[in-house]
Amino acid sequence: MHQIKRMLNKNRKKGIAPLLLLAATMLAVDCNKLLPHTD
């Protein structure tokens, strides 16, 4: 959670889009870890 806040502070001037992209990526990775893989 602290990492996200740190990134938010850094990217505030650039805009929120990069942060949203990062958050979505992290969320997707977490979901992939939780879901059982059927390869």
Coordinates of N, CA and C in Angstrom, one line a residue:
M1 N 0.8 -1.2 0.0 CA 0.0 0.0 0.0 C 0.9 1.3 0.0
H2 N 2.0 1.2 0.7 CA 2.9 2.4 0.8 C 3.5 2.6 -0.6
Q3 N 3.8 1.6 -1.3 CA 4.4 1.8 -2.7 C 3.4 2.5 -3.6
I4 N 2.1 2.2 -3.5 CA 1.1 2.9 -4.3 C 1.1 4.4 -4.0
K5 N 1.1 4.7 -2.7 CA 1.1 6.1 -2.3 C 2.3 6.8 -2.7
R6 N 3.4 6.2 -2.7 CA 4.7 6.8 -3.2 C 4.6 7.1 -4.6
M7 N 4.1 6.1 -5.4 CA 4.0 6.3 -6.9 C 3.0 7.4 -7.1
L8 N 1.9 7.5 -6.3 CA 0.9 8.5 -6.5 C 1.5 9.9 -6.4
N9 N 2.3 10.1 -5.3 CA 3.0 11.3 -5.1 C 3.9 11.7 -6.3
K10 N 4.6 10.7 -6.8 CA 5.5 11.0 -7.9 C 4.8 11.4 -9.2
N11 N 3.7 10.7 -9.4 CA 3.0 10.8 -10.7 C 1.9 11.9 -10.7
R12 N 1.7 12.6 -9.6 CA 0.6 13.5 -9.5 C 0.8 14.6 -10.5
K13 N 2.0 15.1 -10.8 CA 2.2 16.1 -11.7 C 2.0 15.6 -13.2
K14 N 2.4 14.4 -13.4 CA 2.2 13.8 -14.7 C 0.8 13.5 -15.1
G15 N 0.0 13.3 -14.1 CA -1.4 12.9 -14.3 C -1.7 11.5 -13.7
I16 N -2.9 11.2 -13.6 CA -3.3 10.0 -12.9 C -3.3 8.7 -13.8
A17 N -3.2 8.9 -15.1 CA -3.3 7.8 -16.0 C -2.3 6.7 -15.8
P18 N -1.0 7.1 -15.6 CA 0.1 6.1 -15.4 C -0.2 5.3 -14.1
L19 N -0.7 6.0 -13.1 CA -1.0 5.3 -11.8 C -2.1 4.3 -12.0
L20 N -3.2 4.7 -12.7 CA -4.3 3.8 -12.9 C -3.8 2.6 -13.7
L21 N -2.9 2.8 -14.6 CA -2.4 1.7 -15.4 C -1.6 0.7 -14.5
L22 N -0.8 1.3 -13.6 CA 0.0 0.5 -12.7 C -0.9 -0.2 -11.7
A23 N -1.9 0.4 -11.2 CA -2.8 -0.2 -10.3 C -3.6 -1.4 -10.9
A24 N -4.0 -1.2 -12.2 CA -4.7 -2.2 -12.9 C -3.8 -3.4 -13.2
T25 N -2.5 -3.1 -13.5 CA -1.5 -4.2 -13.7 C -1.3 -5.0 -12.4
M26 N -1.1 -4.3 -11.3 CA -0.9 -5.0 -10.0 C -2.1 -5.8 -9.7
L27 N -3.3 -5.3 -9.9 CA -4.5 -6.0 -9.6 C -4.6 -7.3 -10.4
A28 N -4.3 -7.2 -11.7 CA -4.3 -8.3 -12.6 C -3.3 -9.4 -12.1
V29 N -2.1 -9.0 -11.7 CA -1.1 -9.9 -11.3 C -1.6 -10.6 -10.0
D30 N -2.2 -9.9 -9.1 CA -2.7 -10.5 -7.9 C -3.8 -11.5 -8.2
C31 N -4.7 -11.2 -9.1 CA -5.8 -12.1 -9.5 C -5.2 -13.3 -10.1
N32 N -4.2 -13.2 -10.9 CA -3.6 -14.3 -11.6 C -2.9 -15.2 -10.5
K33 N -2.4 -14.7 -9.5 CA -1.8 -15.5 -8.4 C -2.8 -16.3 -7.7
L34 N -4.0 -15.6 -7.5 CA -5.1 -16.3 -6.7 C -5.8 -17.4 -7.5
L35 N -5.9 -17.1 -8.8 CA -6.7 -18.1 -9.6 C -5.8 -19.3 -9.9
P36 N -6.5 -20.5 -9.8 CA -5.8 -21.7 -10.2 C -5.5 -21.8 -11.6
H37 N -4.3 -22.1 -12.0 CA -3.9 -22.2 -13.4 C -4.2 -23.6 -14.0
T38 N -4.7 -23.6 -15.2 CA -5.0 -24.9 -15.8 C -4.2 -25.0 -17.1
D39 N -2.9 -25.0 -17.0 CA -2.1 -25.0 -18.3 C -1.9 -26.5 -18.7

